[in-house]
PDB file of C-alpha atoms and ligand atoms in Angstrom:
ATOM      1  CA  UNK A   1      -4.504  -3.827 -23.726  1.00  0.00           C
ATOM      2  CA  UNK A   2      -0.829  -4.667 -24.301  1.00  0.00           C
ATOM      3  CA  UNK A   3       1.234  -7.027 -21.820  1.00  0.00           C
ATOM      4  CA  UNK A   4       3.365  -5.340 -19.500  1.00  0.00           C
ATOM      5  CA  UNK A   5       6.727  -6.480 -18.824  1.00  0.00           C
ATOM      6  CA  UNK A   6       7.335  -7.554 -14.925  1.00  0.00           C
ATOM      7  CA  UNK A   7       6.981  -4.266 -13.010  1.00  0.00           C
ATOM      8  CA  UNK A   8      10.426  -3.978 -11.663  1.00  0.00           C
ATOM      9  CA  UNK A   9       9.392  -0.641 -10.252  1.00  0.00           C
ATOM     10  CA  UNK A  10       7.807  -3.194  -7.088  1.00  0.00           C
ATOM     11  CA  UNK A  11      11.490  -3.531  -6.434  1.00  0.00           C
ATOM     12  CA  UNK A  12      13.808  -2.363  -9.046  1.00  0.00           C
ATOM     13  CA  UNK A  13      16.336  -4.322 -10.695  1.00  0.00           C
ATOM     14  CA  UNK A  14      15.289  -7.360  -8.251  1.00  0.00           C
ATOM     15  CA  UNK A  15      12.804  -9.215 -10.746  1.00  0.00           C
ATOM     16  CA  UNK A  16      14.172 -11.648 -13.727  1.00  0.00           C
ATOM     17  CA  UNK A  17      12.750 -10.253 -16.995  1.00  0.00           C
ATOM     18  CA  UNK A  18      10.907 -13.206 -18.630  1.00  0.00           C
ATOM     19  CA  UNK A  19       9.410 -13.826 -15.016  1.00  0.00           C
ATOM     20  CA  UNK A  20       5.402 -13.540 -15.465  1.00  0.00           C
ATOM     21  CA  UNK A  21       5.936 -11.504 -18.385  1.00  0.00           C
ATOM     22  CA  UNK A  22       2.335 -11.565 -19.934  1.00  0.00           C
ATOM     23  CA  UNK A  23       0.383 -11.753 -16.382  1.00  0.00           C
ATOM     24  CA  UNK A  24       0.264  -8.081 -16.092  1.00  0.00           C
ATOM     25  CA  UNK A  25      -1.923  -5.522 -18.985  1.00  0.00           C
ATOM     26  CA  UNK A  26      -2.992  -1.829 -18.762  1.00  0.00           C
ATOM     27  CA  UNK A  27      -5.487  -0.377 -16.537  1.00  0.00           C
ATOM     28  CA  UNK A  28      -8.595  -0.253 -18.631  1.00  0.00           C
ATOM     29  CA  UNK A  29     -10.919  -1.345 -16.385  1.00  0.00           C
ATOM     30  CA  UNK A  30     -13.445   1.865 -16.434  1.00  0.00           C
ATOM     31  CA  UNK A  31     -12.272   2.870 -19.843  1.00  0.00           C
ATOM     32  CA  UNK A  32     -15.305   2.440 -21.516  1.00  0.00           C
ATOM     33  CA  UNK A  33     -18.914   3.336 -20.182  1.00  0.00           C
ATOM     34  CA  UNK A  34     -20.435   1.555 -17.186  1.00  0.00           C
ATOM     35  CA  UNK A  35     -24.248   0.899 -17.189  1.00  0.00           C
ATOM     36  CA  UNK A  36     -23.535   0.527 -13.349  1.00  0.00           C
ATOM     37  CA  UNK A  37     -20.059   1.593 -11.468  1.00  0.00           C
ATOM     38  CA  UNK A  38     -19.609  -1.484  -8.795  1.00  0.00           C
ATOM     39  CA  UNK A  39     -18.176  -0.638  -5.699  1.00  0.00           C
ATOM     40  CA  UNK A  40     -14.244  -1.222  -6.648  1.00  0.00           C
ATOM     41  CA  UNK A  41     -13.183  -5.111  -5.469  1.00  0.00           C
ATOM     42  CA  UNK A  42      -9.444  -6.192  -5.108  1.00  0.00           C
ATOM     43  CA  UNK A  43     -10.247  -9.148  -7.265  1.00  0.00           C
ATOM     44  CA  UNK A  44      -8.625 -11.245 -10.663  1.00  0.00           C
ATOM     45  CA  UNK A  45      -9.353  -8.485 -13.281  1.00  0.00           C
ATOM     46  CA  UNK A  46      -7.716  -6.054 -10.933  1.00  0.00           C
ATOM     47  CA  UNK A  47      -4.470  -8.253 -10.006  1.00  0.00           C
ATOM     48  CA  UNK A  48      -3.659  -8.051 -13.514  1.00  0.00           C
ATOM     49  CA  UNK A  49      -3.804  -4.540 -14.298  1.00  0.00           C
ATOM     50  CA  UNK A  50      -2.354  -3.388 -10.591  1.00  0.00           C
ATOM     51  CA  UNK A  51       0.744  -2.762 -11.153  1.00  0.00           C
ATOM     52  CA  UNK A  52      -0.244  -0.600 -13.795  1.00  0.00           C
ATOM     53  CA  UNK A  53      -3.146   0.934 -11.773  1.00  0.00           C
ATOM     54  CA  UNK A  54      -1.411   1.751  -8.474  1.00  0.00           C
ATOM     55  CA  UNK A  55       1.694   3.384 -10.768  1.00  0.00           C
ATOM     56  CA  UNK A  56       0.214   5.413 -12.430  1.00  0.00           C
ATOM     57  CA  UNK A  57      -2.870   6.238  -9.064  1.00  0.00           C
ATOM     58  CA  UNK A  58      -0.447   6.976  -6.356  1.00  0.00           C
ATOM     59  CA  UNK A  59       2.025   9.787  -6.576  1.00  0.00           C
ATOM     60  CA  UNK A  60       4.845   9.190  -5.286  1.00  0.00           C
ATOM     61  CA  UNK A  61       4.240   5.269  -5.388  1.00  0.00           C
ATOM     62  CA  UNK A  62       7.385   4.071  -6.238  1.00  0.00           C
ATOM     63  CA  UNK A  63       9.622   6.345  -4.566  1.00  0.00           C
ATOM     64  CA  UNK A  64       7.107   5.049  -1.121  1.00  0.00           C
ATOM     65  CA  UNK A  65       8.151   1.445  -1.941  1.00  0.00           C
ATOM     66  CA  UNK A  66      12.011   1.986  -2.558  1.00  0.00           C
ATOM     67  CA  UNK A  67      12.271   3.616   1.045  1.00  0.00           C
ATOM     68  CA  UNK A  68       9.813   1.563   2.984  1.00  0.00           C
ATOM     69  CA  UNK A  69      13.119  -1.106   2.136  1.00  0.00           C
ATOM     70  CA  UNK A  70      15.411   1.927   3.161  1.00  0.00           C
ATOM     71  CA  UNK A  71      13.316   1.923   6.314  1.00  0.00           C
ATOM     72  CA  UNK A  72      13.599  -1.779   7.247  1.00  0.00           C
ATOM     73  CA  UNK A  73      17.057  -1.714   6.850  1.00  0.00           C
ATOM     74  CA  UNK A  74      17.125   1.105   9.665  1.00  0.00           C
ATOM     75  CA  UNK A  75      14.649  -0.788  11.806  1.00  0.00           C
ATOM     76  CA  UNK A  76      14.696  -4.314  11.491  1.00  0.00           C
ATOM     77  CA  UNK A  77      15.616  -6.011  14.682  1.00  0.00           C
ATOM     78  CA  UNK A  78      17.646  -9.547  14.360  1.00  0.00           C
ATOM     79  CA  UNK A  79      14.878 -12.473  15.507  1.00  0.00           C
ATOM     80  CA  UNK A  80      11.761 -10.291  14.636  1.00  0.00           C
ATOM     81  CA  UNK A  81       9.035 -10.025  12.326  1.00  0.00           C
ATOM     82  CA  UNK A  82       8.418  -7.385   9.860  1.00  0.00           C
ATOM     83  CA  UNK A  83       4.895  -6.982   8.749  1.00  0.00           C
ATOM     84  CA  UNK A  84       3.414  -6.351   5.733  1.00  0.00           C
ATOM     85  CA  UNK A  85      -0.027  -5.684   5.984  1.00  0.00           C
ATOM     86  CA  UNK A  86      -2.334  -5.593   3.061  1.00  0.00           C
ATOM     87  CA  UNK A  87       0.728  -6.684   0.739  1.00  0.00           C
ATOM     88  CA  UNK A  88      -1.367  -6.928  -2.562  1.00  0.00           C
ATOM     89  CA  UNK A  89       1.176  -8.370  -4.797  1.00  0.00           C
ATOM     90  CA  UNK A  90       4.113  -8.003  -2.361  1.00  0.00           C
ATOM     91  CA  UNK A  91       6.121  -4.663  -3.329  1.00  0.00           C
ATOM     92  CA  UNK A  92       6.466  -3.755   0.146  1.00  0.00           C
ATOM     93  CA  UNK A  93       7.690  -7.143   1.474  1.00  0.00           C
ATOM     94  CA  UNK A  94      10.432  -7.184  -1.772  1.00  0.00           C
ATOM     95  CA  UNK A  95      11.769  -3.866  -1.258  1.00  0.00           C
ATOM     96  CA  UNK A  96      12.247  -4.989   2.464  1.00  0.00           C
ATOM     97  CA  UNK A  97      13.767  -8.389   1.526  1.00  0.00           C
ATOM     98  CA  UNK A  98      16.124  -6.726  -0.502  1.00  0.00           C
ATOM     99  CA  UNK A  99      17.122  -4.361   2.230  1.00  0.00           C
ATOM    100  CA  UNK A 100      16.762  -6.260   6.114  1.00  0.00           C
ATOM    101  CA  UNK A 101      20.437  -7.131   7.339  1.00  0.00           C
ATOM    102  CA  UNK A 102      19.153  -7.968  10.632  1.00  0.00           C
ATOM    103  CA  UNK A 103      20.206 -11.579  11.773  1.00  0.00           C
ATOM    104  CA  UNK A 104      16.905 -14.184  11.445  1.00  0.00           C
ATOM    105  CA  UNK A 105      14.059 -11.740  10.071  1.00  0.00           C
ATOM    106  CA  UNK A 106      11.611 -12.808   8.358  1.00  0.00           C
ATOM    107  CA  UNK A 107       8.603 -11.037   6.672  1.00  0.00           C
ATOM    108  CA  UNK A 108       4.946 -12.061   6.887  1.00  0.00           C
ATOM    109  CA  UNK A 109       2.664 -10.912   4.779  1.00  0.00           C
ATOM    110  CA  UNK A 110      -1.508 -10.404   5.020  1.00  0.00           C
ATOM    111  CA  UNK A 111      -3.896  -9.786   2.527  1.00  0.00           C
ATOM    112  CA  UNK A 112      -7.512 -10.511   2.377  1.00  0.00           C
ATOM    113  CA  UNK A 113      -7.797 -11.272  -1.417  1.00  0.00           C
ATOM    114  CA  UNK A 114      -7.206 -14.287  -2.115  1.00  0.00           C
ATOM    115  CA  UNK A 115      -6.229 -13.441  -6.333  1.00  0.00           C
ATOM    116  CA  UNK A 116      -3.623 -10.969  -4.813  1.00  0.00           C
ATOM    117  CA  UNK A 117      -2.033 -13.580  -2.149  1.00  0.00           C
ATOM    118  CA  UNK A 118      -1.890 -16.207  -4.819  1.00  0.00           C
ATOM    119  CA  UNK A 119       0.076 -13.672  -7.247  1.00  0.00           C
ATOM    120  CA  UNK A 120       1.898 -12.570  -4.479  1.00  0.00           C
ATOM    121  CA  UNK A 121       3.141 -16.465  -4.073  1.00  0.00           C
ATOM    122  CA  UNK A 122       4.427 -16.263  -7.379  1.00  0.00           C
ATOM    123  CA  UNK A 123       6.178 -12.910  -6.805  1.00  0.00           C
ATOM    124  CA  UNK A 124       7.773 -14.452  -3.696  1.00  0.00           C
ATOM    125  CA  UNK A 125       8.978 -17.725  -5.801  1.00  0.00           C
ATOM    126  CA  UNK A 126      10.104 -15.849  -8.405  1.00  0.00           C
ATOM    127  CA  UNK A 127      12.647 -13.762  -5.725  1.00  0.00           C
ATOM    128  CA  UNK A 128      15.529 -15.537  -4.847  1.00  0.00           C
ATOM    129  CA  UNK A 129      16.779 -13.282  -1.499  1.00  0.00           C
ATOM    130  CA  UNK A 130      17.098 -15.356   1.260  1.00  0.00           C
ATOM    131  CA  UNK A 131      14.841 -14.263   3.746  1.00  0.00           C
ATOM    132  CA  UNK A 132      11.474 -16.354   4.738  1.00  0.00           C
ATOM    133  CA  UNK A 133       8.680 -14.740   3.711  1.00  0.00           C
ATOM    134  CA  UNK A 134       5.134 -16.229   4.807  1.00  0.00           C
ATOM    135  CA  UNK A 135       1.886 -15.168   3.088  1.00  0.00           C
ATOM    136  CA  UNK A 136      -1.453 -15.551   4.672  1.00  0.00           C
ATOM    137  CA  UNK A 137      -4.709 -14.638   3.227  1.00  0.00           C
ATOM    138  CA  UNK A 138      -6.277 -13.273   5.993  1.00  0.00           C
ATOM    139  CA  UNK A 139      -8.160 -10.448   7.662  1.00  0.00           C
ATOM    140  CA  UNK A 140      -5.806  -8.000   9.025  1.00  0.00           C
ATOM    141  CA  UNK A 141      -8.254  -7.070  11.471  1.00  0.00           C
ATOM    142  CA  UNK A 142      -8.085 -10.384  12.545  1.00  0.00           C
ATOM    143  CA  UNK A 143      -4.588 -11.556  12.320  1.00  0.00           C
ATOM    144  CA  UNK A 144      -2.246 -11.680  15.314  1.00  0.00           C
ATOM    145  CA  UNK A 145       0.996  -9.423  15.584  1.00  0.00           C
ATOM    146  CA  UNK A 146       3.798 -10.216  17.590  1.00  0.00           C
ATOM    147  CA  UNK A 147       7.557  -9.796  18.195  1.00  0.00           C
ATOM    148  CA  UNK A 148       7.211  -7.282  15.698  1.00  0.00           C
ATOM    149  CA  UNK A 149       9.933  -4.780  14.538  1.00  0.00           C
ATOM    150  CA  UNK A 150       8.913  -3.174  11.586  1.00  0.00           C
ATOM    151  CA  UNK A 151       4.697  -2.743  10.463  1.00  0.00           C
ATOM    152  CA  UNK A 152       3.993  -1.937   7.300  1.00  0.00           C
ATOM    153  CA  UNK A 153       0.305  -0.243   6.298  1.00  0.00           C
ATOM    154  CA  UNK A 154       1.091   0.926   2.673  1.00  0.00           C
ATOM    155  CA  UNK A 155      -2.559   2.136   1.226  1.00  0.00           C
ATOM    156  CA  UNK A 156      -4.219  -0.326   3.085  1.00  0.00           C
ATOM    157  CA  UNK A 157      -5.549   1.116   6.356  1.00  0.00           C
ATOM    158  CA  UNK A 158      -7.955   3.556   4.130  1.00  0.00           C
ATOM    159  CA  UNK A 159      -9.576   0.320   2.963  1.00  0.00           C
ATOM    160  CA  UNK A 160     -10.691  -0.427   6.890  1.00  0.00           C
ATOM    161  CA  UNK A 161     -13.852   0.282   8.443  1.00  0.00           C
ATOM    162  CA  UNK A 162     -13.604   3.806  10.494  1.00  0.00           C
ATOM    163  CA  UNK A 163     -14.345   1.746  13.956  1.00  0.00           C
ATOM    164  CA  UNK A 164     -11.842  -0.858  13.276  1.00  0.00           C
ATOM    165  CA  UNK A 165      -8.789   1.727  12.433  1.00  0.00           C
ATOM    166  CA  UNK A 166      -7.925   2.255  16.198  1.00  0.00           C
ATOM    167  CA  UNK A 167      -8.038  -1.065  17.369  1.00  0.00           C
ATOM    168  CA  UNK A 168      -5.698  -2.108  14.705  1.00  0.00           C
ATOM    169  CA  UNK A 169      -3.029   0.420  15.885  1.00  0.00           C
ATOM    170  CA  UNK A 170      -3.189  -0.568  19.126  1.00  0.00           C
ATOM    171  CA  UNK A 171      -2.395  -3.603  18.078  1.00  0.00           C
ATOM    172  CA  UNK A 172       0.234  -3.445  15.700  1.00  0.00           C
ATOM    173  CA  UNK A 173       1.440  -0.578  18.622  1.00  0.00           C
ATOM    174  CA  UNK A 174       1.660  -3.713  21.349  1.00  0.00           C
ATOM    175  CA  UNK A 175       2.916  -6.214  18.784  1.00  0.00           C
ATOM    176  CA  UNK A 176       6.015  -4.174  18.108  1.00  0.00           C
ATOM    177  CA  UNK A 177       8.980  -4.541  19.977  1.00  0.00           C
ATOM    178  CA  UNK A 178      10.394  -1.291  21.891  1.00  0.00           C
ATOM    179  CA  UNK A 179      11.756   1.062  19.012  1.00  0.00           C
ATOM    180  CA  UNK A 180       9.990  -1.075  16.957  1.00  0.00           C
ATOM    181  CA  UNK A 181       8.351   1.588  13.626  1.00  0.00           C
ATOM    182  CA  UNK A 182       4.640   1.943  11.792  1.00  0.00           C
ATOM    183  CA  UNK A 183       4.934   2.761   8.132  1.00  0.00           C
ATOM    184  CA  UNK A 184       1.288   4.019   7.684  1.00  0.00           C
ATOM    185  CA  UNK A 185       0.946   5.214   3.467  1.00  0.00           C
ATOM    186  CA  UNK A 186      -2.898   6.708   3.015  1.00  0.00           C
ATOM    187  CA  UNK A 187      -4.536   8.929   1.078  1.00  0.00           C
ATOM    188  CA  UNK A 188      -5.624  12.128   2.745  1.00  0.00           C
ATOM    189  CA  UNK A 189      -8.735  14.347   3.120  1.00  0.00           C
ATOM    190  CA  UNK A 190      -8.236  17.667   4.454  1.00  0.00           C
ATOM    191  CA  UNK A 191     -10.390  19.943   6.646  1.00  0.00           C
ATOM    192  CA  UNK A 192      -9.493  23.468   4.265  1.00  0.00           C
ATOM    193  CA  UNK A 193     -12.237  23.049   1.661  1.00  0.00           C
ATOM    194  CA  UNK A 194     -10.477  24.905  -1.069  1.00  0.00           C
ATOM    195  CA  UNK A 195      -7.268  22.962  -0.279  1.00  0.00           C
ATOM    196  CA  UNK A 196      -8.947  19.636  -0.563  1.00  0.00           C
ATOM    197  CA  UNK A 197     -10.291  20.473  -3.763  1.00  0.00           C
ATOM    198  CA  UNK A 198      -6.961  21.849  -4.995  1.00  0.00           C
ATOM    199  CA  UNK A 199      -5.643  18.182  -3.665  1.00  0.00           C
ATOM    200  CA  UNK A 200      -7.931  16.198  -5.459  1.00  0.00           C
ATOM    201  CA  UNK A 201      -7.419  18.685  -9.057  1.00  0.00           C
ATOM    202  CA  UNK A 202      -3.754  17.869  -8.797  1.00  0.00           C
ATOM    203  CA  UNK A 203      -4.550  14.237  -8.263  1.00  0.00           C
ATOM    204  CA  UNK A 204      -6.279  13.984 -11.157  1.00  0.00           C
ATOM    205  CA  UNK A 205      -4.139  16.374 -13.036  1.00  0.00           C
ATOM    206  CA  UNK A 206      -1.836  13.258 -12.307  1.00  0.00           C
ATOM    207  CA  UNK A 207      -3.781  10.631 -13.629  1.00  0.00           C
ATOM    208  CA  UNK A 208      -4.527  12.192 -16.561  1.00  0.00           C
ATOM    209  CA  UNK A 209      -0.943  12.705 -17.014  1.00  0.00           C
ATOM    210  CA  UNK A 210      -0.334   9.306 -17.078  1.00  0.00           C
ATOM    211  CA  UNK A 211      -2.824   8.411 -19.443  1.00  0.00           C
ATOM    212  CA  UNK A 212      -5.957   8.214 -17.744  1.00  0.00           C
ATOM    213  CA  UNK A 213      -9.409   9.930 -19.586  1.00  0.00           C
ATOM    214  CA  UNK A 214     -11.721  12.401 -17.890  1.00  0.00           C
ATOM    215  CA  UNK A 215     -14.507   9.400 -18.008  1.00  0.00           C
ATOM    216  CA  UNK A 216     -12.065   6.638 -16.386  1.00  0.00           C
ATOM    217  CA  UNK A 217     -11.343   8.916 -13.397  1.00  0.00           C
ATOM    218  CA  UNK A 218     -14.619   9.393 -13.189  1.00  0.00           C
ATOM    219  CA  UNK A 219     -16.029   5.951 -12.718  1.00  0.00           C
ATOM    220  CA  UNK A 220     -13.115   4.992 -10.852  1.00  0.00           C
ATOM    221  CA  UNK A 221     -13.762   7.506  -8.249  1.00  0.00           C
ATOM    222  CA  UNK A 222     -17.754   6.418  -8.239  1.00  0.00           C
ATOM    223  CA  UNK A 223     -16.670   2.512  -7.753  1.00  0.00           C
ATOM    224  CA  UNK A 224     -14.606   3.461  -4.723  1.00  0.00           C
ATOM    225  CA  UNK A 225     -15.855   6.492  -3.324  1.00  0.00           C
ATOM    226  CA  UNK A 226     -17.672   4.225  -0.405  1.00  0.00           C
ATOM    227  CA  UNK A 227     -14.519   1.983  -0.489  1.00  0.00           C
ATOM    228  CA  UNK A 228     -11.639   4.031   0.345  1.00  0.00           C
ATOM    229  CA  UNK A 229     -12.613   6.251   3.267  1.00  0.00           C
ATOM    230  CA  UNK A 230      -9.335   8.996   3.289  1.00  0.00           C
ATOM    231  CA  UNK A 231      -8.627  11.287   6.111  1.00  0.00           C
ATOM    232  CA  UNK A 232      -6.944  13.842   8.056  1.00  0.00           C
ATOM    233  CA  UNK A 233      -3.612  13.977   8.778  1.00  0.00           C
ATOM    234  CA  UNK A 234      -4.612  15.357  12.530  1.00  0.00           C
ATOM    235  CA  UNK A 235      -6.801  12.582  12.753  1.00  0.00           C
ATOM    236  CA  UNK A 236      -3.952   9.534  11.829  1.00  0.00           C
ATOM    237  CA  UNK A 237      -1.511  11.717  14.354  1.00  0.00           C
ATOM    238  CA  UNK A 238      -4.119  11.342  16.813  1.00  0.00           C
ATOM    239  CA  UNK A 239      -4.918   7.872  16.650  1.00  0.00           C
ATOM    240  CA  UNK A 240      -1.540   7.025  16.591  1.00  0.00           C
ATOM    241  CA  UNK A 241      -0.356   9.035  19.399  1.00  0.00           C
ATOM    242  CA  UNK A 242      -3.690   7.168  21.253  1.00  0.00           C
ATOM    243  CA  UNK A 243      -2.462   3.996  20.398  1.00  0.00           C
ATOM    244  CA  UNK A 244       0.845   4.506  22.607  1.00  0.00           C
ATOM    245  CA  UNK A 245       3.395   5.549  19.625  1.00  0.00           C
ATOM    246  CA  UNK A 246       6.105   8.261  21.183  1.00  0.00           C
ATOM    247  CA  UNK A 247       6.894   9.588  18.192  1.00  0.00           C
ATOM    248  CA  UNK A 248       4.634  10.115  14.413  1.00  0.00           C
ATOM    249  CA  UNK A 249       5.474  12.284  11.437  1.00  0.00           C
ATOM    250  CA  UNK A 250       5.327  12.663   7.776  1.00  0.00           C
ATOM    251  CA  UNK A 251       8.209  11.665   5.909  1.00  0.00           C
ATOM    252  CA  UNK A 252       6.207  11.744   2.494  1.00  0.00           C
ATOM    253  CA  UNK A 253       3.676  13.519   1.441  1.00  0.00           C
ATOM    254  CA  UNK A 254       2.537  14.346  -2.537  1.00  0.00           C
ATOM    255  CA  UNK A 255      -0.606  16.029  -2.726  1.00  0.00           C
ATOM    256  CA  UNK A 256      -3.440  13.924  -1.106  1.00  0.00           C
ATOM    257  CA  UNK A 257      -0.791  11.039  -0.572  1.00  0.00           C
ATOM    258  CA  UNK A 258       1.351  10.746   2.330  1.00  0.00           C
ATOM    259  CA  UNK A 259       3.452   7.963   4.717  1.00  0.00           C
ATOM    260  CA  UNK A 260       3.965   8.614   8.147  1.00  0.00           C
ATOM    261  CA  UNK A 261       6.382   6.948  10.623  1.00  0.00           C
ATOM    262  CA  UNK A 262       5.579   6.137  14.187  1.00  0.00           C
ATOM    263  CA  UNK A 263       7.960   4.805  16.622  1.00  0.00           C
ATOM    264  CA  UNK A 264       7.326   2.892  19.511  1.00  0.00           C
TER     265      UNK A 264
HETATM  266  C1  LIG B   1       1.582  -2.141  -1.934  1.00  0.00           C
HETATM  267  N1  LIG B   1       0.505  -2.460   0.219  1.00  0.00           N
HETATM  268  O1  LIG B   1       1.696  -2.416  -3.161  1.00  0.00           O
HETATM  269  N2  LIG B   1      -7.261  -7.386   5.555  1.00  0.00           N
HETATM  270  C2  LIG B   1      -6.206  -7.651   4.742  1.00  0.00           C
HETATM  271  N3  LIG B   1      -5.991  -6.989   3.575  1.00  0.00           N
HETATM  272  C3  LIG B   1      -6.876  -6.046   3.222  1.00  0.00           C
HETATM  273  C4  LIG B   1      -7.979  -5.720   4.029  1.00  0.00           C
HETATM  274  C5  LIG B   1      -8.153  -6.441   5.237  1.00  0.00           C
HETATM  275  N4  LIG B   1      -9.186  -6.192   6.057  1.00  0.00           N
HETATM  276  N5  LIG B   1      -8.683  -4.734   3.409  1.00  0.00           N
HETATM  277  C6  LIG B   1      -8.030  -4.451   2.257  1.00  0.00           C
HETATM  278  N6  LIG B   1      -6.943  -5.253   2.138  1.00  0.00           N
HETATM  279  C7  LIG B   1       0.339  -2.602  -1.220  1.00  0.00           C
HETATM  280  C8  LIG B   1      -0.858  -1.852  -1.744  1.00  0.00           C
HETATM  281  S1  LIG B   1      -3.596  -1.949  -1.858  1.00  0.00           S
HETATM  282  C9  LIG B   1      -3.768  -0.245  -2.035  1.00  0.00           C
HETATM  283  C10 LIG B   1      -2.081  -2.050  -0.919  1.00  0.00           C
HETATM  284  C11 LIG B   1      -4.535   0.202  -3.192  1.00  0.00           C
HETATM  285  C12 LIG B   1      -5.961  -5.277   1.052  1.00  0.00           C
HETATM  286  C13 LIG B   1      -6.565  -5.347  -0.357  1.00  0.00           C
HETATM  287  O2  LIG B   1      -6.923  -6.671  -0.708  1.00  0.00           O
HETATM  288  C14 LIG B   1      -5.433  -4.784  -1.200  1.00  0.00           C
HETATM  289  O3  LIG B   1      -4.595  -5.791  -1.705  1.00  0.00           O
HETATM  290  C15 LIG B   1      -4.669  -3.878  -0.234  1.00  0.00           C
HETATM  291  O4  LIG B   1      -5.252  -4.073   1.054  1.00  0.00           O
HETATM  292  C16 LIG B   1      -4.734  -2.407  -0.583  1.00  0.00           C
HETATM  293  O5  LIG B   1       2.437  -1.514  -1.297  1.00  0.00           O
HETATM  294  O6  LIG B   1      -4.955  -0.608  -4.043  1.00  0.00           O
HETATM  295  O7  LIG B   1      -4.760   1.474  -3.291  1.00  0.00           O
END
């Protein structure tokens, strides 16, 4: 594996070069054979390939991040918070620092890993915009919303227990401030048989595209087949409408990959 240079796609032209320049390598993790496929872990080994890995994963990826900042420009309220919510290494929470005009916002972001919140510090300290930005490594499940304006779920939702999905909504729903937005990114699964499986061939048409072999799609998909639990779009509408949101649509979608926005 070669070193990457900082991935300036997590917020483009935003990142000093020499910042962290040898932190990040190439996703090999399932290049070679596995005796066993573990179920797939946000741990060290995957920090440092993830830029990589979600790149060159999720369709559609970078163009998600660059708007979720055009987003919280549109949305952020002056003396609110704007979640991100399973920030990883913080590509959501940069584009929206970047972007947020609003008078005293600031940004928290959640993640349960503790390797990607402690990268994710070092992302943050390498940024020099001026808004706060407060990391906690913590269950989302768990963690309190409030005075919210804009919620960001950016491929993290699908990583939540089925039962706990709804009550999270609701949450985030009663933590936002009137006309305060969702950004909800997931991976679908569709009812149409043949269309799901068309989905998933152009999926992986799209990995192996950008470099990934028959046999690491493979064992990636084993290792987090139990993990990531994708699906419908009717079913996200419907939870969301539940939750109390007036108004949720799609304003991405590339194959099996879309982001929906619901309003308050
Ligand atoms: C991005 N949003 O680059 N509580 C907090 N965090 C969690 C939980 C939980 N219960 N479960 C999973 N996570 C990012 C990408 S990645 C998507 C999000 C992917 C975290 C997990 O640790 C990981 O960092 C993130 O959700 C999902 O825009 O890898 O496909």
């Amino acid at each position: 594996t070669k070193p990457l240079s900082w991935p300036t796609y997590l917020a483009p032209n935003i990142m000093p070069d020499h910042t962290n320049d040898k932190l990040y390598t190439t996703d090999s993790l399932y290049a070679n054979p596995l005796q066993q496929v573990d179920a797939f872990a946000f741990d060290e080994a995957v920090v440092n390939v993830f830029p990589d890995m979600i790149k060159r994963s999720v369709p559609g990826y970078a163009t998600i991040i660059n708007m979720i900042g055009n987003l919280a420009e549109r949305y952020a309220q002056p003396d609110s918070f704007c979640y991100d919510l399973g920030c990883s290494l913080g590509a959501a929470t940069l584009a929206m620092r970047h972007r947020i005009q609003a008078a005293n916002c600031s940004i928290v972001g959640v993640d349960n890993s503790a390797a990607m919140i402690a990268r994710c510090q070092q992302v943050i300290a390498a940024d020099s915009a001026e808004i706060d930005v407060a990391l906690h490594c913590a269950d989302l499940c768990e963690f309190p919303i409030n005075n919210a304006s804009v919620a960001v779920l950016n491929f993290t939702l699908q990583f939540i227990a089925l039962q706990k999905r709804a009550a999270i909504l609701r949450k985030i729903h009663d933590g936002l401030k009137p006309n305060g937005v969702l950004i909800l990114s997931e991976k679908l699964a569709f009812d149409d048989e043949q269309h799901q499986a068309l989905m998933i061939e152009l999926h992986h048409n799209f990995k192996r595209a950008n470099g990934y072999s028959d046999l690491e799609i493979a064992q990636k998909r084993s290792a987090i087949e139990n993990v990531l639990i994708p699906e419908t779009l009717a079913v996200h509408r419907q939870r969301l409408k539940d939750a109390g949101f007036s108004s949720v649509d799609v304003w991405f979608q590339c194959f099996n990959f879309a982001s929906i926005i619901a309003i308050k």
